[in-house]
Amino acid sequence: MTITLKEIENLLKKENLLKEFIYQNNWFYNLPIEDQSLTALSYDSRNVNQETLFFCKGLNFKEEYLEKALDNQLEIYMSENPYEVASKLGIIVTDIRKAMALISMHFYDLPQEELTVIGFTGTKGKTTAAYFTKFILDDYTNHKTAMFSTMNTTLDGVNYFKSALTTPESLDLYRMMREAVDNKMTHLIMEVSSQAYKLQRVYGLTFDVGIFLNISPDHISPIEHPTFDDYYYCKRQLIENSKQMVLNADTKDYPLLKEMTEARQIPYYSYSSENKEADYYWEKEAGDLLDFCVKSTNDPLDLVSDYHIRLMGDFNKDNAVASLITSKLAGASKEHGKRGLLEALVPGRMEHLKHPNGANIFVDYAHNYLSLKNLLSFAKEAHPEGRIITVIGSTGEKAISRRADFGQVLSELADVAILTADDPATEDPEKIAKEIGAAITNSAVEQIIIVDRESAIQHAIDIASSKDSVILAGKGQDKYQKIGGVDTPYIGDFNAAENYLNNK
């Protein structure tokens, strides 16, 4: 892959991103040196050479990083600020993140034009809906569907690796998209986070199908979104950047989403668990937790039928219907949908274990207000005679609002709250646990703090009686805990519980 300086100049000028070039300590509007090709892009000062374009990005970027890159033979950099350094050329732009997305997209030869690109956004359910869609499209494409999700990424449709970010940095995003194309993938499913729009990771990318699942306050902290309004606004940018939309008619402020979609003349389909005026809605099969029927007044996509999923909970039926509509818009049939959902499993989502005494143990990645509330509501509905014993923590440094949110849900639905560590980063996990506990306003909820997560899980299993439900929320099958800024190996909630049960 290559890109020339002249191509970079033209792209930046077209998007009104260019401020000036710096050459020999003088400023120029037009490229002041002879054109040349660049063969690499990087924002890591350790990974550069003479033919690299280096992006000076991030709030914590320091001039010393650029100097280190120049020591490693770098000659050309791009930045929002000019630096007095011994470089061959400085390219100064108005927005480094937009510029990086734009240049990366063209450096990797517009891979999105060779893929059907699907984007899921929402506060909860993105990963489950993405996996459901992946299984359906795999049935349709014979495993030619790539996926970027919160937990795992696959570029060849079969082999997975742990994701660093829900939505990768733009440079990495387009590099991986190109690799997916080179691997003969035809479809790409992405989870699109609010930070993806906040930080311009998907700037300039148009989705063939966009899906808005739901919304509730989340990721509100000094380093993420200052307010819910900012978070919600970033989420809604998916509508402006999609060719077709799938909308959950049960979503808070659905009229706003509908109005915004219609104002931009974007075709859309709606779904619901209760609103029969939506394009599609679903109903439970009597006495069955896993079967449901999709219904419609006019069935515009030929999806009305009976379906079976392997994950319990009404919220997963919502995700399944969203994935059926999405997959149909991406080329799959109703039959592909049936077969895909029948096979679909999601790592760390609604996994079930049985205690020797009959108690139910549910392992789920639920890590925000809406997902935790839905999970505990399901457990309460499915097993109304027993207690709800919940093991939960909250992340350090980010999404600080979740601590109060968890306290609210536990106040409403839990009987026992075992507060523990969950990616505390540089914060004290006991302090985080106490903040969650302070937000529990129901004095009837028993609170126990056990910082060591495996020990907390074991205690929950030990105190469960036959009719109780044990909820292990937040980590799922994640094999790491972020402690002190370092990914520290962790057995995972499911394995921790399963191993302890086997030993018992």
XYZ file of C-alpha atoms in Angstrom, residues 47-458:
412
model
C 7.063 1.784 14.525
C 8.301 4.213 11.862
C 10.844 4.532 9.057
C 11.791 7.040 6.326
C 8.668 6.218 4.302
C 6.176 6.517 7.180
C 3.594 9.228 7.763
C 3.436 9.698 11.534
C 0.243 11.020 13.163
C 0.659 13.093 16.326
C -2.704 12.272 17.922
C -4.324 12.127 21.335
C -4.853 14.427 24.310
C -1.765 12.988 25.979
C 0.530 13.356 22.963
C 3.926 14.808 23.869
C 6.538 16.383 21.606
C 9.043 13.826 22.890
C 7.077 11.101 21.067
C 7.667 12.918 17.776
C 11.316 13.419 18.615
C 11.650 9.712 19.308
C 10.069 8.926 15.944
C 12.499 11.309 14.216
C 15.350 9.503 15.952
C 13.998 6.337 14.308
C 14.487 7.881 10.818
C 11.013 9.423 10.467
C 10.927 12.370 8.060
C 7.263 13.417 7.716
C 4.687 14.029 10.425
C 1.086 15.248 10.608
C -0.230 17.228 13.557
C -2.686 19.881 14.670
C 0.236 21.895 16.034
C 3.556 22.832 14.419
C 6.660 21.584 16.217
C 10.154 23.021 16.045
C 11.818 19.751 15.162
C 14.286 18.603 12.544
C 11.804 16.978 10.195
C 11.756 16.984 6.425
C 8.101 18.051 6.314
C 5.340 18.870 8.768
C 1.704 18.642 7.632
C -0.484 20.738 9.927
C -4.218 20.033 9.963
C -7.319 21.369 11.702
C -8.366 17.953 13.081
C -5.769 15.188 13.369
C -8.315 12.431 13.965
C -10.388 13.314 10.919
C -7.219 13.592 8.859
C -5.955 10.212 10.071
C -9.265 8.551 9.165
C -9.303 10.174 5.732
C -5.698 9.309 4.886
C -5.991 5.760 6.275
C -9.135 5.099 4.241
C -7.380 6.024 1.002
C -4.018 4.480 1.920
C -5.774 1.129 2.248
C -7.597 1.716 -1.047
C -11.170 2.234 0.211
C -11.814 -1.310 1.506
C -15.361 -0.390 2.569
C -16.344 -0.265 -1.100
C -15.586 -3.993 -1.395
C -17.639 -5.014 1.674
C -21.226 -4.843 2.858
C -20.598 -2.891 6.068
C -23.051 -3.219 8.971
C -22.886 -1.007 12.070
C -24.613 -1.663 15.425
C -24.909 1.034 18.065
C -26.779 1.221 21.364
C -26.145 1.095 25.082
C -26.691 -2.645 25.399
C -26.966 -5.622 23.086
C -24.410 -4.609 20.435
C -22.258 -7.688 20.872
C -25.162 -10.137 21.058
C -26.875 -8.642 18.012
C -23.564 -8.601 16.144
C -22.967 -12.293 16.907
C -26.527 -13.221 15.926
C -26.027 -11.410 12.624
C -22.640 -13.061 12.151
C -24.139 -16.547 12.497
C -26.938 -15.733 10.056
C -24.608 -14.188 7.476
C -22.132 -17.042 7.896
C -24.925 -19.382 6.847
C -25.589 -17.100 3.864
C -21.965 -16.395 2.819
C -20.290 -19.649 3.879
C -18.261 -17.920 6.611
C -17.205 -14.888 4.587
C -18.257 -12.414 7.293
C -15.700 -10.431 9.292
C -16.588 -8.841 12.633
C -15.214 -6.147 14.961
C -16.891 -6.530 18.358
C -16.276 -5.507 21.957
C -14.855 -8.865 22.947
C -13.516 -10.495 19.792
C -12.490 -9.667 16.254
C -12.275 -11.916 13.194
C -10.777 -10.897 9.861
C -11.202 -14.242 8.128
C -14.648 -15.210 9.434
C -13.333 -18.138 11.474
C -10.371 -17.248 13.703
C -10.885 -14.721 16.526
C -8.607 -12.528 18.630
C -9.282 -10.243 21.614
C -10.344 -6.720 20.664
C -8.404 -3.742 22.024
C -11.312 -1.332 21.469
C -14.999 -1.756 20.627
C -14.380 0.289 17.476
C -10.690 0.357 16.446
C -8.725 3.539 15.813
C -9.301 4.621 12.211
C -5.826 3.614 11.043
C -6.264 0.128 12.495
C -9.872 -0.022 11.302
C -9.012 0.437 7.639
C -5.941 -1.801 7.865
C -8.109 -4.598 9.255
C -10.831 -3.928 6.693
C -8.269 -4.302 3.923
C -7.057 -7.568 5.473
C -10.662 -8.787 5.592
C -11.062 -7.998 1.885
C -7.787 -9.762 1.108
C -9.188 -12.762 3.017
C -12.143 -12.806 0.565
C -14.673 -11.555 3.118
C -17.850 -10.114 1.602
C -19.498 -8.665 4.739
C -18.259 -6.805 7.812
C -20.199 -6.400 11.073
C -19.038 -3.640 13.428
C -20.040 -2.453 16.854
C -19.952 1.334 16.646
C -19.296 2.941 20.011
C -20.134 6.502 21.022
C -16.379 7.107 21.270
C -16.020 6.056 17.627
C -17.885 9.239 16.660
C -16.583 11.355 19.516
C -12.991 10.606 18.451
C -13.645 10.444 14.683
C -12.649 6.782 14.349
C -15.306 6.236 11.687
C -15.103 9.680 10.084
C -16.075 9.426 6.415
C -17.339 5.845 6.677
C -20.827 5.110 5.353
C -22.585 1.958 6.574
C -24.725 -0.105 4.229
C -26.970 -0.930 7.189
C -27.022 0.887 10.534
C -28.855 -0.409 13.595
C -29.899 1.672 16.620
C -30.716 -0.814 19.388
C -31.502 1.335 22.453
C -30.209 4.153 24.640
C -29.670 4.850 28.349
C -26.998 6.869 30.229
C -23.531 5.304 30.056
C -19.869 6.220 29.490
C -20.352 9.520 31.278
C -17.063 10.592 32.843
C -14.432 13.322 32.483
C -12.483 11.270 29.927
C -15.463 10.019 27.865
C -18.713 12.012 27.593
C -19.353 14.963 29.921
C -23.139 14.566 29.678
C -25.815 12.123 28.554
C -26.740 14.577 25.795
C -23.208 14.358 24.381
C -23.259 10.537 24.605
C -26.674 10.315 22.913
C -25.719 12.789 20.188
C -22.616 10.762 19.310
C -24.696 7.584 19.115
C -27.153 9.232 16.730
C -24.407 10.044 14.240
C -24.785 6.495 12.930
C -28.112 7.555 11.377
C -26.452 10.327 9.383
C -23.844 7.882 8.079
C -25.978 4.908 7.017
C -27.719 4.044 3.752
C -30.478 2.109 5.571
C -31.480 1.979 9.245
C -33.031 -0.550 11.611
C -34.679 1.135 14.609
C -35.991 -0.259 17.884
C -39.452 1.275 18.277
C -39.289 0.635 22.040
C -36.235 2.874 22.379
C -36.407 5.977 24.550
C -37.130 8.940 22.286
C -37.956 6.716 19.309
C -39.879 9.629 17.704
C -36.599 11.599 17.634
C -34.743 8.748 15.909
C -37.599 8.248 13.454
C -37.819 11.979 12.725
C -34.078 12.231 12.177
C -34.058 9.221 9.834
C -37.001 10.477 7.807
C -35.585 14.014 7.593
C -32.511 12.559 5.877
C -34.694 10.394 3.607
C -32.995 7.221 4.818
C -35.059 4.029 4.354
C -35.664 2.254 7.669
C -37.452 -0.678 9.313
C -38.666 -0.728 12.916
C -39.101 -3.584 15.376
C -40.659 -3.960 18.808
C -41.539 -6.362 21.592
C -44.951 -4.793 22.087
C -45.757 -2.111 19.494
C -47.804 -3.752 16.743
C -47.482 -0.628 14.592
C -43.779 -1.385 14.123
C -42.759 -3.106 10.891
C -41.991 -6.226 12.939
C -42.778 -7.315 16.480
C -42.305 -10.567 18.353
C -44.347 -12.655 20.737
C -43.306 -15.454 23.083
C -44.251 -19.037 22.506
C -46.315 -20.160 25.513
C -44.237 -21.777 28.257
C -40.960 -21.582 26.334
C -38.020 -19.272 27.151
C -36.218 -19.745 23.835
C -38.904 -19.862 21.128
C -40.632 -16.792 19.729
C -42.707 -15.756 16.746
C -41.977 -12.754 14.525
C -45.133 -10.999 13.334
C -45.936 -8.079 11.028
C -48.925 -6.289 9.565
C -47.578 -6.475 5.997
C -44.259 -8.411 6.296
C -42.244 -6.240 3.879
C -39.094 -8.386 4.208
C -40.722 -11.842 4.369
C -39.580 -12.567 7.926
C -42.815 -13.654 9.640
C -42.205 -17.097 11.134
C -41.290 -19.037 14.283
C -37.692 -18.861 15.515
C -35.528 -20.461 18.201
C -32.536 -18.931 19.989
C -30.119 -20.416 22.515
C -29.906 -17.401 24.831
C -32.559 -16.767 27.457
C -34.128 -13.375 28.148
C -36.610 -11.209 26.287
C -33.865 -8.682 25.529
C -32.151 -11.355 23.442
C -35.323 -11.779 21.388
C -35.107 -8.037 20.674
C -31.526 -8.561 19.495
C -32.569 -11.545 17.399
C -35.284 -9.598 15.559
C -32.858 -6.741 14.900
C -30.378 -9.246 13.469
C -33.028 -10.880 11.267
C -33.988 -7.541 9.691
C -30.345 -6.543 9.333
C -29.330 -9.821 7.714
C -32.208 -9.645 5.252
C -31.115 -6.160 4.202
C -27.603 -7.587 3.760
C -28.823 -10.327 1.425
C -29.741 -13.287 3.653
C -33.111 -15.066 3.595
C -35.559 -16.064 6.312
C -34.177 -19.620 6.129
C -30.630 -18.351 6.710
C -32.016 -16.452 9.696
C -33.613 -19.530 11.200
C -30.520 -21.677 10.802
C -28.158 -18.960 12.023
C -30.115 -18.182 15.188
C -30.428 -21.883 15.930
C -26.624 -22.116 16.075
C -25.739 -18.731 17.551
C -23.890 -18.572 20.854
C -22.226 -15.462 22.265
C -19.166 -15.747 24.551
C -20.034 -14.526 28.040
C -23.680 -13.741 27.261
C -26.439 -15.430 29.259
C -24.400 -18.562 29.890
C -26.103 -20.892 32.336
C -24.751 -23.246 35.013
C -26.687 -25.382 37.449
C -25.743 -25.563 41.141
C -25.819 -29.126 42.560
C -28.664 -27.991 44.830
C -30.715 -26.717 41.876
C -29.897 -22.992 42.017
C -29.440 -21.248 38.673
C -26.207 -19.436 37.875
C -26.195 -16.912 35.021
C -22.980 -15.486 33.604
C -23.393 -12.337 31.545
C -21.273 -9.442 30.347
C -23.924 -6.963 31.607
C -21.879 -3.887 32.441
C -24.220 -0.897 32.362
C -27.557 0.170 33.831
C -29.837 -1.148 31.102
C -28.143 -4.502 30.599
C -27.945 -5.176 34.360
C -31.583 -4.216 34.885
C -32.717 -6.500 32.069
C -30.608 -9.358 33.382
C -31.894 -9.128 36.968
C -35.461 -8.613 35.764
C -35.207 -11.811 33.747
C -33.854 -13.751 36.739
C -36.624 -12.395 38.970
C -39.305 -13.315 36.424
C -37.894 -16.772 35.689
C -37.307 -17.697 39.367
C -39.644 -15.519 41.467
C -39.490 -17.641 44.626
C -35.752 -17.349 45.207
C -33.264 -14.620 46.036
C -31.228 -12.722 43.445
C -27.554 -12.920 44.467
C -25.504 -10.571 42.297
C -21.724 -10.423 41.943
C -20.693 -7.158 40.336
C -18.003 -4.459 40.217
C -17.403 -1.399 38.077
C -14.534 -0.235 35.904
C -11.930 2.169 37.147
C -11.185 5.591 35.617
C -14.051 5.561 33.093
C -17.863 5.254 32.980
C -17.946 6.481 36.570
C -21.701 7.051 36.377
C -22.205 3.282 36.271
C -21.456 2.995 39.988
C -24.599 4.910 40.933
C -26.527 3.149 38.161
C -25.603 -0.266 39.535
C -26.619 0.822 43.022
C -30.028 1.819 41.673
C -30.605 -1.517 39.925
C -29.415 -3.509 42.936
C -31.769 -1.482 45.146
C -34.700 -2.400 42.933
C -34.009 -6.046 42.078
C -31.253 -7.696 44.143
C -31.479 -9.452 47.498
C -27.719 -9.901 48.010
C -25.065 -7.683 46.401
C -21.527 -9.054 46.462
C -19.360 -6.134 45.358
C -16.003 -6.978 43.809
C -13.333 -5.900 41.315
C -13.979 -5.352 37.603
C -11.084 -3.800 35.690
C -10.220 -1.286 38.448
C -7.284 0.104 36.422
C -5.388 2.501 38.725
C -8.264 2.954 41.185
C -8.723 1.095 44.462
C -11.317 -1.658 43.768
C -12.569 -1.550 47.372
C -13.228 2.178 47.007
C -15.216 1.530 43.809
C -17.193 -1.219 45.572
C -18.033 1.142 48.420
C -19.261 3.754 45.938
C -21.632 1.196 44.416
C -22.728 0.219 47.916
C -23.367 3.825 48.863
C -25.795 4.078 45.935
C -27.848 1.089 47.174
C -30.779 2.805 48.891
C -32.750 -0.318 49.811
C -31.644 -1.366 53.305
C -33.079 -4.852 52.707
C -30.308 -5.579 50.189
C -27.475 -7.407 51.940
C -24.103 -5.965 50.959
C -20.842 -7.914 51.007
C -17.504 -6.605 49.708
C -15.039 -9.258 48.493
C -12.413 -7.611 46.322
C -10.927 -10.817 44.896
C -13.338 -11.702 42.084
C -12.901 -15.486 42.179
C -13.490 -15.489 45.932
C -16.598 -13.349 45.444
C -17.972 -15.835 42.921
C -17.245 -18.747 45.212
